[in-house]
Short mmCIF file of C-alpha atoms in Angstrom, two decimals:
data_model
loop_
_atom_site.label_atom_id
_atom_site.label_comp_id
_atom_site.label_asym_id
_atom_site.label_seq_id
_atom_site.Cartn_x
_atom_site.Cartn_y
_atom_site.Cartn_z
CA ASP A 284 35.83 -18.46 159.14
CA THR A 285 33.08 -15.97 159.00
CA GLU A 286 31.94 -16.79 162.51
CA VAL A 287 32.04 -14.77 165.80
CA THR A 288 31.55 -17.23 168.73
CA GLN A 289 30.94 -16.55 172.61
CA THR A 290 30.99 -18.20 175.49
CA PRO A 291 29.37 -18.85 177.90
CA LYS A 292 25.75 -19.08 175.76
CA HIS A 293 24.02 -19.23 179.44
CA LEU A 294 25.29 -17.30 182.76
CA VAL A 295 23.53 -17.17 185.81
CA MET A 296 25.14 -14.94 188.63
CA GLY A 297 24.44 -13.39 191.89
CA MET A 298 24.83 -9.94 192.65
CA THR A 299 28.04 -10.33 194.41
CA ASN A 300 29.42 -12.57 191.36
CA LYS A 301 32.41 -11.56 189.15
CA LYS A 302 32.14 -13.13 185.87
CA SER A 303 33.22 -12.68 182.07
CA LEU A 304 31.73 -13.10 178.74
CA LYS A 305 34.16 -14.27 176.15
CA CYS A 306 34.12 -13.04 172.37
CA GLU A 307 36.44 -14.28 169.28
CA GLN A 308 36.41 -13.71 165.85
CA HIS A 309 38.98 -15.09 163.12
CA MET A 310 37.97 -13.04 160.13
CA GLY A 311 40.63 -10.52 160.73
CA HIS A 312 38.56 -7.42 161.58
CA ARG A 313 39.76 -4.85 163.49
CA ALA A 314 36.49 -3.38 165.11
CA MET A 315 34.73 -5.61 167.62
CA TYR A 316 31.31 -4.19 169.56
CA TRP A 317 29.59 -5.28 172.93
CA TYR A 318 25.86 -4.73 172.94
CA LYS A 319 22.78 -5.36 175.25
CA GLN A 320 19.44 -6.55 173.93
CA LYS A 321 16.17 -6.82 175.75
CA ALA A 322 13.35 -9.06 174.66
CA LYS A 323 11.91 -7.71 171.35
CA LYS A 324 13.98 -4.55 171.51
CA PRO A 325 17.08 -3.30 169.19
CA PRO A 326 20.45 -4.03 170.20
CA GLU A 327 21.86 -1.24 172.49
CA LEU A 328 25.47 -0.25 171.93
CA MET A 329 27.92 -0.91 174.86
CA PHE A 330 31.18 -0.24 173.72
CA VAL A 331 33.40 -0.16 170.48
CA TYR A 332 36.92 -1.18 170.14
CA SER A 333 38.73 -0.12 166.93
CA TYR A 334 42.23 -1.86 166.44
CA GLU A 335 42.07 -2.83 170.07
CA LYS A 336 41.70 0.32 171.42
CA LEU A 337 38.33 1.59 172.94
CA SER A 338 36.79 4.28 170.73
CA ILE A 339 33.17 4.25 172.08
CA ASN A 340 31.80 3.79 175.62
CA GLU A 341 28.10 4.73 175.85
CA SER A 342 28.37 5.63 179.38
CA VAL A 343 27.97 2.41 180.36
CA PRO A 344 28.04 1.65 184.33
CA SER A 345 31.46 0.60 185.44
CA ARG A 346 30.44 -2.79 186.66
CA PHE A 347 30.32 -3.65 183.30
CA SER A 348 34.30 -3.56 182.01
CA PRO A 349 35.55 -4.33 178.62
CA GLU A 350 39.09 -5.85 177.39
CA CYS A 351 40.40 -6.28 173.92
CA PRO A 352 43.32 -8.61 174.42
CA ASN A 353 44.42 -9.00 170.92
CA SER A 354 42.49 -8.16 167.74
CA SER A 355 40.79 -11.73 167.80
CA LEU A 356 39.47 -11.38 171.55
CA LEU A 357 37.22 -9.42 173.37
CA ASN A 358 35.79 -9.82 176.98
CA LEU A 359 33.34 -8.44 179.13
CA HIS A 360 33.71 -8.24 182.84
CA LEU A 361 31.05 -8.53 185.27
CA HIS A 362 31.02 -7.61 188.80
CA ALA A 363 27.97 -6.41 191.14
CA LEU A 364 25.27 -6.36 188.83
CA GLN A 365 21.87 -5.75 189.19
CA PRO A 366 18.56 -7.88 188.17
CA GLU A 367 18.18 -5.05 185.49
CA ASP A 368 21.19 -6.23 183.69
CA SER A 369 19.79 -9.37 182.76
CA ALA A 370 19.45 -9.63 179.16
CA LEU A 371 21.26 -11.07 175.85
CA TYR A 372 24.89 -9.71 175.47
CA LEU A 373 25.70 -9.62 171.88
CA CYS A 374 29.43 -9.33 170.38
CA ALA A 375 30.04 -8.36 167.02
CA SER A 376 33.04 -7.54 164.63
CA SER A 377 33.60 -5.89 161.35
CA GLN A 378 35.97 -4.58 159.42
CA GLU A 379 37.26 -1.18 160.02
CA GLY A 380 39.19 1.65 158.34
CA SER A 381 39.05 5.42 157.88
CA ALA A 382 37.08 5.36 154.56
CA SER A 383 35.00 2.06 155.31
CA SER A 384 32.20 3.13 157.53
CA TYR A 385 29.91 1.16 155.42
CA ASN A 386 31.02 -2.52 156.62
CA GLU A 387 28.32 -5.15 158.08
CA GLN A 388 28.63 -6.35 161.37
CA PHE A 389 28.83 -9.96 162.09
CA PHE A 390 27.03 -10.76 165.27
CA GLY A 391 27.67 -13.81 167.65
CA PRO A 392 25.06 -15.64 168.96
CA GLY A 393 25.10 -13.96 172.24
CA THR A 394 25.32 -14.78 175.88
CA ARG A 395 21.77 -14.82 177.92
CA LEU A 396 22.76 -13.52 181.34
CA THR A 397 20.09 -13.75 184.07
CA VAL A 398 20.97 -11.68 187.06
CA LEU A 399 19.62 -13.09 190.74
CA ALA B 167 20.42 13.52 165.56
CA GLN B 168 20.62 10.44 163.26
CA SER B 169 17.90 8.15 163.38
CA VAL B 170 16.03 4.92 161.87
CA ALA B 171 12.01 4.65 162.25
CA GLN B 172 10.47 1.38 161.81
CA PRO B 173 7.00 2.56 161.94
CA GLU B 174 5.00 -0.93 161.93
CA ASP B 175 5.76 -3.23 165.18
CA GLN B 176 4.37 -5.91 163.63
CA VAL B 177 3.63 -7.28 159.59
CA ASN B 178 1.85 -10.53 159.04
CA VAL B 179 1.57 -11.78 155.69
CA ALA B 180 0.56 -15.20 153.98
CA GLU B 181 2.95 -17.65 152.29
CA GLY B 182 3.93 -16.81 148.86
CA ASN B 183 2.70 -13.41 148.95
CA PRO B 184 5.15 -10.43 148.73
CA LEU B 185 6.04 -8.71 151.72
CA THR B 186 7.17 -5.27 152.80
CA VAL B 187 8.91 -4.04 156.00
CA LYS B 188 9.31 -0.30 155.73
CA CYS B 189 11.91 1.76 157.33
CA THR B 190 12.59 5.59 157.28
CA TYR B 191 15.85 7.55 158.13
CA SER B 192 17.08 10.62 159.31
CA VAL B 193 20.62 11.30 158.69
CA SER B 194 23.16 14.06 157.89
CA GLY B 195 25.52 13.69 154.93
CA ASN B 196 25.08 10.29 153.05
CA PRO B 197 23.50 7.03 154.26
CA TYR B 198 25.11 3.93 155.06
CA LEU B 199 21.89 1.57 155.24
CA PHE B 200 21.62 -1.99 156.48
CA TRP B 201 19.03 -4.35 157.27
CA TYR B 202 19.71 -7.50 159.46
CA VAL B 203 17.55 -10.34 160.73
CA GLN B 204 17.24 -11.83 164.07
CA TYR B 205 15.69 -15.18 164.86
CA PRO B 206 14.43 -16.26 168.37
CA ASN B 207 17.71 -16.51 171.12
CA ARG B 208 20.00 -15.83 168.04
CA GLY B 209 22.27 -12.91 166.93
CA LEU B 210 21.23 -10.84 164.13
CA GLN B 211 22.26 -11.64 160.59
CA PHE B 212 23.09 -9.09 157.70
CA LEU B 213 20.48 -8.99 154.91
CA LEU B 214 21.40 -6.43 152.50
CA LYS B 215 23.08 -2.84 152.55
CA TYR B 216 22.88 0.48 150.64
CA ILE B 217 26.05 2.20 150.01
CA THR B 218 25.78 4.14 146.57
CA GLY B 219 24.97 3.46 143.25
CA ASP B 220 21.63 1.48 142.14
CA ASN B 221 18.54 1.96 144.28
CA LEU B 222 17.45 -1.28 144.31
CA VAL B 223 19.70 -3.48 146.53
CA LYS B 224 19.61 -7.48 146.30
CA GLY B 225 20.48 -9.57 149.39
CA SER B 226 20.50 -12.87 150.99
CA TYR B 227 17.33 -15.33 151.24
CA GLY B 228 15.86 -13.25 148.38
CA PHE B 229 15.37 -10.35 150.21
CA GLU B 230 15.93 -6.82 148.23
CA ALA B 231 15.28 -3.12 149.50
CA GLU B 232 14.76 -0.15 147.76
CA PHE B 233 16.63 3.17 148.41
CA ASN B 234 14.45 6.25 147.86
CA LYS B 235 16.36 9.62 148.68
CA SER B 236 13.34 11.48 148.50
CA GLN B 237 11.18 10.21 150.71
CA THR B 238 14.07 9.09 152.84
CA SER B 239 12.92 5.56 153.11
CA PHE B 240 14.64 2.13 152.92
CA HIS B 241 12.02 -0.74 152.47
CA LEU B 242 12.82 -4.49 152.59
CA LYS B 243 10.89 -6.63 150.35
CA LYS B 244 10.67 -10.18 149.30
CA PRO B 245 8.41 -11.26 145.90
CA SER B 246 7.14 -14.55 148.16
CA ALA B 247 7.12 -15.09 151.38
CA LEU B 248 8.11 -18.03 153.46
CA VAL B 249 6.81 -19.60 156.60
CA SER B 250 10.53 -19.41 157.79
CA ASP B 251 11.00 -15.78 156.98
CA SER B 252 9.04 -15.39 160.27
CA ALA B 253 11.69 -13.51 162.54
CA LEU B 254 12.60 -9.70 163.78
CA TYR B 255 13.94 -7.55 161.31
CA PHE B 256 16.08 -4.50 162.14
CA CYS B 257 16.90 -1.58 159.56
CA ALA B 258 20.06 0.13 160.81
CA VAL B 259 22.15 3.16 159.59
CA ARG B 260 26.01 3.65 160.00
CA VAL B 261 27.45 6.65 161.44
CA TYR B 262 30.39 7.89 162.79
CA THR B 263 30.83 9.61 166.07
CA GLY B 264 34.31 9.16 167.00
CA GLY B 265 33.84 5.76 166.13
CA PHE B 266 31.99 3.62 163.69
CA LYS B 267 28.74 2.55 165.44
CA THR B 268 25.44 1.60 164.02
CA ILE B 269 21.92 2.80 164.73
CA PHE B 270 19.12 0.31 165.00
CA GLY B 271 15.61 1.10 164.48
CA ALA B 272 13.12 -0.75 166.85
CA GLY B 273 12.33 -3.37 164.98
CA THR B 274 9.48 -5.09 162.85
CA ARG B 275 8.21 -8.65 163.84
CA LEU B 276 7.32 -10.45 160.61
CA PHE B 277 4.65 -13.28 160.84
CA VAL B 278 4.26 -15.02 157.72
CA LYS B 279 1.36 -17.83 158.04
CA ALA B 280 1.16 -20.56 155.96
#
């Protein structure tokens, strides 16, 4: 299985809602990522988990809260978002290790988020 | 600072003609370079990578890329373009800053006309 799955595919939420995005992979990858992508722009890194521990937080607002319950799952909890947070949210995974910085990432199809 | 530049917002090519999508990089140390493709409303797909060794790297769907250290470039090429190659292409470099992260170029939109 060389697939990263993301649910839901589409999400519309109000600014007072709480919702969660989910990501799953069964490739045995120990690094997982959340990206935000605006239309026709490159993905912007939000968070990196390595061996289920948060290793990079790109100064993301606290209304985004990541969680890595186990090596196969990655969640992104959303609360009190703003309309400018509307974007495609991509999850990715890769094999990782101290001497393996050259591994490609496998991306999920993304969740299209609209904040009203 | 580590960075990747894609100087062209858009590349237009006729089907059957060769295509080139340009990328230059600026990194300290050895560069780990990647190309990804993104079709509309989809995630990114890995095409190929350069780590070390042969400067000509072959990847998926008939794509290849040439690493040029003196020009700090890693251009993506294909001998004969297909209409189905029309997509958004990202050049990227992999770096370590307390964790491994990928820095993407701005992207180049490729249009292949029949």
